[in-house]
Amino acid sequence: MIHLVDLEKSFLSSQGRHVVLHRTNLSIPSDMRIGVLGMNGAGKSTLLNMIAGSEPPTAGRVYRECRCSWPLGFAGSFQPNLTGIENILFAARVYGVDGDDAVAFASEFAELGEYINMPVRTYSAGMKARLAFGLSLAIDFDIYLVDEITAVGDRRFQEKCRKAFAERTSKSGLCFVSHNEANIRALCDIALVLHNGYLVPFEDLESALEYYGSIMRIE
Amino acid sequence: MTSLGDIITLLEAGDFEAATREFEGLASTDQLDAVGRVLYSVVLLRSNRMAEANEQIGRLSDNELASWAAGAVVSSRQEEGLADARLDPPPDRRPEIIACLRARDFDRACALARHHITTVPSENKGKARALLARCLELSGSYTEALSNYALAVDLSPPSNRLFLRAGRCALQCKRYQTANSYFAIAHHFGDNGPATLLRMATAEIGLSMWARAHNLLTSALVKAPDKLEVICRLAYVELQLDRAEEALARLNTLGTEIENWREAWLWRIEAQRRCGLQDQSFEEATRLCDRYPFYGPGRLLLGDLAMNRQDFTTAIDCFRRILSDESIRLRSGMSNADVERRLQLCLDSLKQAGDDSTLGTVLPEQATSRAIPAMFQPKTGFSHDAAKGTFGSALTQQFGVIQALLLREVRSRFSRNKLGYLWAIIEPALQVMVFYLIFSAIGSKGINGMPLILFLTTGVISFSFLQNAYANASDAVAANRPLLIYPRVKTFDVVLSRVILQFCTSIIVLVIFLIGVLLYGETYPIRNPLEILFCLVLLCLAGMGMGMAINALATMMRSLPMIFGQVMRILFFTSGIFFTLTDLPHDLQMYLQYNPFLHLVEIIRDNFSYARPPEWTDLTYATSCVLVLLLFGLVSHVALHRKILAS
């Protein structure tokens, strides 16, 4: 379980205070495939970063009763001057995993070939995403926090990721953040909608998608 | 007035002189277009009037000239190879090319046709050229096709089909004037079919010659009274001529058939609007948008109609859709700024009316009032520390992070440049050398009974602990930003690991230098290694504290690191690197002895000296100063942590 306790996030901008998340109290099950729907700029990535612990909230706390992955997203967690292997080894050391196993698994999954020995700055966005996926799957997490990333890469790779997650659902959960209804539908069992600073939970996927659709029509 | 068509008839009849005269007439009044010029210059070349031909060619634009010249080169090459060709006539590739065209393999057809032109005997060149142009046209390279048609027109007997196709290409290239002249030739040769008239009208519409387009379309309509496209275009022209009633009557005859062609439908709605049929036009526009949801002009028209009816909700919906959806494209000449202006107008009118229910405040209210499903109900009674684990596991984790960061720093220093660690030695070596040369030149053999080289080495290296720790701590976060995505990696870990690595490097450098001094021939004692190490750690911690403080405060004041760079320079000259306090005048001593680093450098140095240590050094004072600096650094780092992360 991940518990959001009095969680709040806002930014100060020149136009005043901008609320990304109003005070929220929720408990999120960590053994399910959960989707968070929200339009561009709704604060989905910020929410995911707070859940992971990469970004501090303005108020409140997140309690994690499980091993959460880092937020897998476009921002990327790779040092551009290090090679793919060195970046894998770094994460393996940070998470206390055997380095050789991690390198073997991640490089096989990411299918980077020779590029695995090149600095990450030479990678394309798709290659970085593949590496991030392979690396996170090489480390055993209870819940994987994923930020729109499946949109990257070709169809075959997307299919591969979907399969890899499907295999793991028996023991691991997924928290997937996206603005794309089709992706949420394909990957998740249940969904929340983030809109205007409110994180709204739904009992089933269809009602969440319906609510999201009605927001889209109004905005 | 003669047209190009007349001249071509003359050329056909073999009357070169008459044609030349006509050309001269046209050229003098500047009525020749590109095709005309090319033809004229060919005529001039044939009658050996090179200078004038040259002038005509000179007036052509580069593109036209290039394509024409390419054709000329090809034909001259071909004449060279004519002898061979006569002996062994090349196979006729036309059927193959046409087969390719039928199979819609246009790229292959183009390639074959290009090759075909170079092999075909000169009497068939025109046909080959026309074929290539056709291939290009079908493959969508309209500009190139157009220039090939121009050449084909020059090379082959005039045919209606050729002119029509050339005109169609010119239409595609939006060169309406050229299209017009081609159609005029075709028309002159007696092609008065409704299709030709319609195309001519399209060219005129492109040139905004509404009246002429109207005439052409009317005559086309007489010939083909049921042709949908003619009727719609005619209505469009009438709309442009402000004859909305006629246009509407014309479009109404089409009934529901019009709904298959969204442009025509849009014109009918526009006509209805201009005729004052507000309700009907709004209704139809709604239906249009339902049927073609991504048709930008339709959506825009609906928005405008809604605005006129004071139906701002619908209007706002329309404009927002246009602005937010990438797949909705507006007609050319209409920009997003126009739409934004309209949207703002609607929003303002709504606010004035005091009704802001559509502005998006409804949903969150619903959101907060909804019951939270059982699955997501906030749970109580969970252990707040469960995820953290025991102190031991936290320590292992922390150790893992620091170790990973240390190894990462080592890697990137080596990979950044080949000098890498060598640089850590070269830099202080240079400083020591410069001071040594200057002091020896002045005639100094030693300071305070200490050999000059040892004196300078201990000073420079000691101070480098402070300087390097500061430099590493202040840009640690920036250099490792991507790695901070891992929630386990905190900013403080990054700073700490960098400083630890720097300390180890500097210790190695110190040892190397001390060995170097020994080899140089100077001997020295090492009195209290622990005290030396303690002072070096203090210098390092002071650098770390300053680096963290400056990095944190720089989030509020961008220029701070630059200003503090000067402070570091002052410290370099006042921390006793190349002097001792007692050498200085008494007044200066008063102030300089407040510099804690002066004390630390002096204590380190005295541990390498045979002489009795001076009495003014004060380790307690220096230690407390360093602790204050470190505390300040840590506090500012914690206080501004969010800003550091966000910067």
Tab-separated table of N, CA and C in Angstrom, chain B residues 474-599:
chain	number	residue	atom	x	y	z
B	474	SER	N	30.071	22.877	-4.743
B	474	SER	CA	29.119	23.859	-5.281
B	474	SER	C	28.491	23.398	-6.583
B	475	ASP	N	29.187	22.564	-7.387
B	475	ASP	CA	28.486	22.130	-8.605
B	475	ASP	C	28.118	20.645	-8.580
B	476	ALA	N	28.090	20.068	-7.380
B	476	ALA	CA	27.760	18.640	-7.286
B	476	ALA	C	26.352	18.342	-7.776
B	477	VAL	N	25.380	19.180	-7.365
B	477	VAL	CA	23.984	18.902	-7.720
B	477	VAL	C	23.786	19.034	-9.227
B	478	ALA	N	24.375	20.120	-9.785
B	478	ALA	CA	24.187	20.341	-11.220
B	478	ALA	C	24.776	19.197	-12.033
B	479	ALA	N	25.935	18.664	-11.568
B	479	ALA	CA	26.613	17.634	-12.348
B	479	ALA	C	25.910	16.288	-12.259
B	480	ASN	N	25.065	16.095	-11.242
B	480	ASN	CA	24.433	14.788	-11.049
B	480	ASN	C	22.920	14.838	-11.143
B	481	ARG	N	22.406	15.910	-11.771
B	481	ARG	CA	20.954	16.105	-11.742
B	481	ARG	C	20.163	14.877	-12.194
B	482	PRO	N	20.535	14.234	-13.321
B	482	PRO	CA	19.704	13.099	-13.749
B	482	PRO	C	19.616	12.004	-12.697
B	483	LEU	N	20.701	11.826	-11.924
B	483	LEU	CA	20.712	10.730	-10.956
B	483	LEU	C	19.794	10.998	-9.769
B	484	LEU	N	19.403	12.275	-9.588
B	484	LEU	CA	18.515	12.603	-8.462
B	484	LEU	C	17.106	12.077	-8.693
B	485	ILE	N	16.822	11.615	-9.909
B	485	ILE	CA	15.521	10.986	-10.189
B	485	ILE	C	15.358	9.748	-9.304
B	486	TYR	N	16.470	9.031	-9.036
B	486	TYR	CA	16.370	7.884	-8.133
B	486	TYR	C	16.039	8.412	-6.745
B	487	PRO	N	14.882	8.032	-6.187
B	487	PRO	CA	14.483	8.617	-4.908
B	487	PRO	C	15.500	8.350	-3.805
B	488	ARG	N	16.274	7.293	-3.934
B	488	ARG	CA	17.240	6.988	-2.869
B	488	ARG	C	18.429	7.932	-2.884
B	489	VAL	N	18.690	8.565	-4.003
B	489	VAL	CA	19.838	9.462	-4.107
B	489	VAL	C	19.397	10.861	-3.695
B	490	LYS	N	19.923	11.355	-2.576
B	490	LYS	CA	19.565	12.685	-2.096
B	490	LYS	C	20.666	13.666	-2.482
B	491	THR	N	20.315	14.942	-2.481
B	491	THR	CA	21.315	15.942	-2.881
B	491	THR	C	22.521	15.902	-1.955
B	492	PHE	N	22.264	15.642	-0.669
B	492	PHE	CA	23.388	15.644	0.263
B	492	PHE	C	24.356	14.499	-0.043
B	493	ASP	N	23.823	13.335	-0.448
B	493	ASP	CA	24.689	12.208	-0.823
B	493	ASP	C	25.640	12.619	-1.928
B	494	VAL	N	25.085	13.333	-2.894
B	494	VAL	CA	25.860	13.732	-4.061
B	494	VAL	C	27.019	14.640	-3.641
B	495	VAL	N	26.696	15.624	-2.778
B	495	VAL	CA	27.735	16.548	-2.311
B	495	VAL	C	28.786	15.781	-1.513
B	496	LEU	N	28.306	14.954	-0.585
B	496	LEU	CA	29.222	14.248	0.312
B	496	LEU	C	30.173	13.347	-0.481
B	497	SER	N	29.637	12.592	-1.428
B	497	SER	CA	30.504	11.659	-2.148
B	497	SER	C	31.547	12.408	-2.966
B	498	ARG	N	31.152	13.529	-3.522
B	498	ARG	CA	32.113	14.308	-4.301
B	498	ARG	C	33.242	14.824	-3.411
B	499	VAL	N	32.844	15.313	-2.218
B	499	VAL	CA	33.864	15.866	-1.331
B	499	VAL	C	34.789	14.762	-0.829
B	500	ILE	N	34.209	13.594	-0.509
B	500	ILE	CA	35.043	12.475	-0.052
B	500	ILE	C	36.069	12.126	-1.123
B	501	LEU	N	35.609	12.013	-2.361
B	501	LEU	CA	36.516	11.662	-3.457
B	501	LEU	C	37.608	12.718	-3.604
B	502	GLN	N	37.195	13.986	-3.480
B	502	GLN	CA	38.165	15.065	-3.632
B	502	GLN	C	39.209	14.989	-2.513
B	503	PHE	N	38.743	14.654	-1.284
B	503	PHE	CA	39.669	14.571	-0.158
B	503	PHE	C	40.715	13.487	-0.424
B	504	CYS	N	40.236	12.320	-0.884
B	504	CYS	CA	41.165	11.214	-1.146
B	504	CYS	C	42.171	11.611	-2.218
B	505	THR	N	41.678	12.234	-3.287
B	505	THR	CA	42.576	12.656	-4.357
B	505	THR	C	43.635	13.608	-3.827
B	506	SER	N	43.185	14.602	-3.025
B	506	SER	CA	44.125	15.611	-2.541
B	506	SER	C	45.162	14.990	-1.622
B	507	ILE	N	44.758	13.978	-0.805
B	507	ILE	CA	45.719	13.303	0.077
B	507	ILE	C	46.809	12.645	-0.759
B	508	ILE	N	46.378	11.967	-1.854
B	508	ILE	CA	47.356	11.296	-2.718
B	508	ILE	C	48.312	12.326	-3.322
B	509	VAL	N	47.735	13.448	-3.755
B	509	VAL	CA	48.565	14.505	-4.344
B	509	VAL	C	49.579	15.000	-3.313
B	510	LEU	N	49.122	15.188	-2.051
B	510	LEU	CA	50.011	15.668	-0.996
B	510	LEU	C	51.181	14.705	-0.807
B	511	VAL	N	50.855	13.400	-0.751
B	511	VAL	CA	51.907	12.400	-0.552
B	511	VAL	C	52.913	12.458	-1.706
B	512	ILE	N	52.393	12.534	-2.929
B	512	ILE	CA	53.281	12.601	-4.096
B	512	ILE	C	54.211	13.800	-4.003
B	513	PHE	N	53.665	14.945	-3.569
B	513	PHE	CA	54.483	16.156	-3.498
B	513	PHE	C	55.540	16.043	-2.401
B	514	LEU	N	55.132	15.426	-1.250
B	514	LEU	CA	56.114	15.299	-0.158
B	514	LEU	C	57.268	14.409	-0.600
B	515	ILE	N	56.930	13.332	-1.342
B	515	ILE	CA	57.989	12.466	-1.864
B	515	ILE	C	58.858	13.251	-2.833
B	516	GLY	N	58.200	14.071	-3.661
B	516	GLY	CA	58.935	14.891	-4.618
B	516	GLY	C	59.929	15.802	-3.929
B	517	VAL	N	59.494	16.429	-2.806
B	517	VAL	CA	60.386	17.336	-2.074
B	517	VAL	C	61.583	16.554	-1.516
B	518	LEU	N	61.291	15.322	-1.013
B	518	LEU	CA	62.377	14.457	-0.517
B	518	LEU	C	63.392	14.199	-1.623
B	519	LEU	N	62.887	13.843	-2.806
B	519	LEU	CA	63.766	13.543	-3.930
B	519	LEU	C	64.563	14.770	-4.341
B	520	TYR	N	63.971	15.939	-4.114
B	520	TYR	CA	64.619	17.192	-4.461
B	520	TYR	C	65.833	17.432	-3.567
B	521	GLY	N	65.824	16.741	-2.410
B	521	GLY	CA	66.995	16.827	-1.549
B	521	GLY	C	66.762	17.514	-0.231
B	522	GLU	N	65.511	17.874	0.062
B	522	GLU	CA	65.205	18.510	1.342
B	522	GLU	C	64.702	17.441	2.310
B	523	THR	N	65.117	17.518	3.548
B	523	THR	CA	64.574	16.586	4.546
B	523	THR	C	63.690	17.361	5.507
B	524	TYR	N	62.732	16.674	6.118
B	524	TYR	CA	61.813	17.335	7.038
B	524	TYR	C	61.238	16.280	7.971
B	525	PRO	N	60.812	16.684	9.153
B	525	PRO	CA	60.137	15.747	10.052
B	525	PRO	C	58.639	15.746	9.768
B	526	ILE	N	57.928	14.711	10.213
B	526	ILE	CA	56.461	14.772	10.242
B	526	ILE	C	56.096	14.580	11.702
B	527	ARG	N	55.800	15.688	12.358
B	527	ARG	CA	55.702	15.635	13.811
B	527	ARG	C	54.452	14.933	14.292
B	528	ASN	N	53.286	15.411	13.865
B	528	ASN	CA	52.038	14.855	14.386
B	528	ASN	C	51.076	14.591	13.221
B	529	PRO	N	51.160	13.398	12.640
B	529	PRO	CA	50.327	13.107	11.449
B	529	PRO	C	48.841	13.289	11.721
B	530	LEU	N	48.419	12.949	12.941
B	530	LEU	CA	46.989	13.066	13.244
B	530	LEU	C	46.526	14.512	13.177
B	531	GLU	N	47.384	15.404	13.696
B	531	GLU	CA	47.013	16.820	13.665
B	531	GLU	C	46.935	17.323	12.222
B	532	ILE	N	47.901	16.858	11.394
B	532	ILE	CA	47.871	17.244	9.980
B	532	ILE	C	46.550	16.798	9.360
B	533	LEU	N	46.224	15.525	9.567
B	533	LEU	CA	45.001	14.966	8.980
B	533	LEU	C	43.776	15.736	9.470
B	534	PHE	N	43.749	16.050	10.762
B	534	PHE	CA	42.620	16.776	11.330
B	534	PHE	C	42.459	18.135	10.645
B	535	CYS	N	43.573	18.845	10.458
B	535	CYS	CA	43.497	20.164	9.832
B	535	CYS	C	43.046	20.053	8.383
B	536	LEU	N	43.549	19.013	7.686
B	536	LEU	CA	43.151	18.832	6.290
B	536	LEU	C	41.646	18.554	6.197
B	537	VAL	N	41.137	17.710	7.121
B	537	VAL	CA	39.691	17.436	7.130
B	537	VAL	C	38.922	18.722	7.377
B	538	LEU	N	39.435	19.552	8.324
B	538	LEU	CA	38.754	20.818	8.608
B	538	LEU	C	38.693	21.693	7.367
B	539	LEU	N	39.827	21.791	6.642
B	539	LEU	CA	39.844	22.614	5.420
B	539	LEU	C	38.799	22.088	4.422
B	540	CYS	N	38.749	20.771	4.300
B	540	CYS	CA	37.808	20.156	3.373
B	540	CYS	C	36.363	20.452	3.780
B	541	LEU	N	36.079	20.305	5.089
B	541	LEU	CA	34.716	20.547	5.571
B	541	LEU	C	34.330	22.005	5.373
B	542	ALA	N	35.297	22.925	5.589
B	542	ALA	CA	35.010	24.342	5.382
B	542	ALA	C	34.644	24.587	3.925
B	543	GLY	N	35.428	23.971	3.008
B	543	GLY	CA	35.115	24.118	1.576
B	543	GLY	C	33.736	23.570	1.263
B	544	MET	N	33.413	22.427	1.863
B	544	MET	CA	32.108	21.814	1.620
B	544	MET	C	30.985	22.716	2.129
B	545	GLY	N	31.165	23.264	3.335
B	545	GLY	CA	30.144	24.155	3.900
B	545	GLY	C	29.924	25.362	3.012
B	546	MET	N	31.030	25.966	2.559
B	546	MET	CA	30.894	27.149	1.705
B	546	MET	C	30.228	26.774	0.389
B	547	GLY	N	30.664	25.647	-0.190
B	547	GLY	CA	30.094	25.219	-1.474
B	547	GLY	C	28.595	24.987	-1.362
B	548	MET	N	28.164	24.302	-0.284
B	548	MET	CA	26.738	24.031	-0.113
B	548	MET	C	25.965	25.322	0.089
B	549	ALA	N	26.522	26.216	0.883
B	549	ALA	CA	25.832	27.485	1.145
B	549	ALA	C	25.690	28.287	-0.149
B	550	ILE	N	26.785	28.386	-0.905
B	550	ILE	CA	26.737	29.189	-2.129
B	550	ILE	C	25.781	28.563	-3.125
B	551	ASN	N	25.826	27.240	-3.257
B	551	ASN	CA	24.934	26.564	-4.194
B	551	ASN	C	23.475	26.796	-3.817
B	552	ALA	N	23.199	26.788	-2.487
B	552	ALA	CA	21.818	26.995	-2.037
B	552	ALA	C	21.388	28.439	-2.266
B	553	LEU	N	22.273	29.386	-1.874
B	553	LEU	CA	21.895	30.798	-1.979
B	553	LEU	C	21.842	31.253	-3.432
B	554	ALA	N	22.579	30.544	-4.310
B	554	ALA	CA	22.569	30.929	-5.725
B	554	ALA	C	21.186	30.770	-6.333
B	555	THR	N	20.314	29.953	-5.699
B	555	THR	CA	18.956	29.818	-6.220
B	555	THR	C	18.184	31.115	-6.068
B	556	MET	N	18.628	31.980	-5.129
B	556	MET	CA	17.948	33.257	-4.950
B	556	MET	C	18.684	34.372	-5.654
B	557	MET	N	20.014	34.195	-5.835
B	557	MET	CA	20.815	35.259	-6.452
B	557	MET	C	21.782	34.590	-7.429
B	558	ARG	N	21.471	34.746	-8.686
B	558	ARG	CA	22.185	34.014	-9.728
B	558	ARG	C	23.699	34.298	-9.753
B	559	SER	N	24.083	35.569	-9.473
B	559	SER	CA	25.472	35.967	-9.679
B	559	SER	C	26.362	35.629	-8.493
B	560	LEU	N	25.762	35.023	-7.442
B	560	LEU	CA	26.523	34.782	-6.220
B	560	LEU	C	27.795	33.952	-6.441
B	561	PRO	N	27.749	32.840	-7.183
B	561	PRO	CA	28.981	32.060	-7.354
B	561	PRO	C	30.120	32.876	-7.945
B	562	MET	N	29.779	33.814	-8.857
B	562	MET	CA	30.824	34.624	-9.474
B	562	MET	C	31.467	35.550	-8.438
B	563	ILE	N	30.582	36.179	-7.615
B	563	ILE	CA	31.088	37.088	-6.586
B	563	ILE	C	31.956	36.310	-5.602
B	564	PHE	N	31.473	35.105	-5.239
B	564	PHE	CA	32.218	34.342	-4.239
B	564	PHE	C	33.547	33.838	-4.788
B	565	GLY	N	33.634	33.690	-6.122
B	565	GLY	CA	34.910	33.330	-6.738
B	565	GLY	C	35.993	34.338	-6.362
B	566	GLN	N	35.610	35.623	-6.275
B	566	GLN	CA	36.576	36.662	-5.890
B	566	GLN	C	36.966	36.515	-4.428
B	567	VAL	N	35.984	36.134	-3.575
B	567	VAL	CA	36.295	35.911	-2.161
B	567	VAL	C	37.347	34.808	-2.041
B	568	MET	N	37.176	33.740	-2.830
B	568	MET	CA	38.142	32.641	-2.795
B	568	MET	C	39.527	33.138	-3.195
B	569	ARG	N	39.570	34.039	-4.171
B	569	ARG	CA	40.858	34.561	-4.628
B	569	ARG	C	41.534	35.360	-3.507
B	570	ILE	N	40.725	36.173	-2.799
B	570	ILE	CA	41.288	36.935	-1.683
B	570	ILE	C	41.821	35.982	-0.622
B	571	LEU	N	41.043	34.913	-0.337
B	571	LEU	CA	41.487	33.933	0.651
B	571	LEU	C	42.812	33.298	0.222
B	572	PHE	N	42.956	33.061	-1.091
B	572	PHE	CA	44.183	32.454	-1.599
B	572	PHE	C	45.402	33.310	-1.245
B	573	PHE	N	45.225	34.632	-1.318
B	573	PHE	CA	46.371	35.513	-1.067
B	573	PHE	C	46.554	35.846	0.403
B	574	THR	N	45.534	35.553	1.259
B	574	THR	CA	45.654	35.948	2.660
B	574	THR	C	45.745	34.749	3.593
B	575	SER	N	45.833	33.536	3.044
B	575	SER	CA	45.843	32.372	3.930
B	575	SER	C	47.241	31.842	4.178
B	576	GLY	N	48.248	32.674	3.953
B	576	GLY	CA	49.610	32.289	4.319
B	576	GLY	C	50.186	31.202	3.463
B	577	ILE	N	49.855	31.202	2.188
B	577	ILE	CA	50.393	30.172	1.306
B	577	ILE	C	51.868	30.452	1.024
B	578	PHE	N	52.211	31.737	0.879
B	578	PHE	CA	53.596	32.068	0.558
B	578	PHE	C	54.189	33.087	1.536
B	579	PHE	N	53.578	33.161	2.724
B	579	PHE	CA	54.170	33.994	3.774
B	579	PHE	C	53.715	33.468	5.115
B	580	THR	N	54.356	33.877	6.188
B	580	THR	CA	53.789	33.590	7.512
B	580	THR	C	53.371	34.905	8.124
B	581	LEU	N	52.482	34.793	9.077
B	581	LEU	CA	51.869	35.993	9.653
B	581	LEU	C	52.931	36.929	10.219
B	582	THR	N	53.926	36.350	10.883
B	582	THR	CA	54.895	37.183	11.599
B	582	THR	C	55.780	37.983	10.659
B	583	ASP	N	55.832	37.613	9.351
B	583	ASP	CA	56.612	38.387	8.391
B	583	ASP	C	55.954	39.715	8.069
B	584	LEU	N	54.661	39.816	8.367
B	584	LEU	CA	53.908	40.978	7.904
B	584	LEU	C	53.993	42.106	8.922
B	585	PRO	N	53.676	43.367	8.479
B	585	PRO	CA	53.623	44.494	9.415
B	585	PRO	C	52.567	44.251	10.493
B	586	HIS	N	52.753	44.834	11.641
B	586	HIS	CA	51.902	44.548	12.797
B	586	HIS	C	50.436	44.872	12.542
B	587	ASP	N	50.164	46.010	11.845
B	587	ASP	CA	48.764	46.405	11.592
B	587	ASP	C	48.024	45.338	10.799
B	588	LEU	N	48.731	44.829	9.781
B	588	LEU	CA	48.123	43.825	8.915
B	588	LEU	C	47.874	42.529	9.687
B	589	GLN	N	48.828	42.180	10.565
B	589	GLN	CA	48.676	40.962	11.373
B	589	GLN	C	47.368	40.981	12.141
B	590	MET	N	47.047	42.187	12.698
B	590	MET	CA	45.830	42.362	13.491
B	590	MET	C	44.599	41.813	12.761
B	591	TYR	N	44.512	42.191	11.466
B	591	TYR	CA	43.316	41.782	10.713
B	591	TYR	C	43.415	40.353	10.208
B	592	LEU	N	44.605	40.007	9.658
B	592	LEU	CA	44.726	38.718	8.997
B	592	LEU	C	44.579	37.557	9.963
B	593	GLN	N	44.851	37.771	11.237
B	593	GLN	CA	44.789	36.603	12.119
B	593	GLN	C	43.358	36.164	12.418
B	594	TYR	N	42.397	36.921	11.918
B	594	TYR	CA	41.008	36.442	12.032
B	594	TYR	C	40.684	35.408	10.962
B	595	ASN	N	41.573	35.265	9.964
B	595	ASN	CA	41.322	34.282	8.912
B	595	ASN	C	41.641	32.888	9.436
B	596	PRO	N	40.625	32.042	9.642
B	596	PRO	CA	40.887	30.731	10.254
B	596	PRO	C	41.789	29.843	9.391
B	597	PHE	N	41.714	30.043	8.062
B	597	PHE	CA	42.494	29.171	7.172
B	597	PHE	C	43.984	29.455	7.288
B	598	LEU	N	44.309	30.711	7.648
B	598	LEU	CA	45.704	31.073	7.900
B	598	LEU	C	46.268	30.219	9.042
B	599	HIS	N	45.431	30.032	10.078
B	599	HIS	CA	45.841	29.208	11.208
B	599	HIS	C	46.049	27.771	10.779
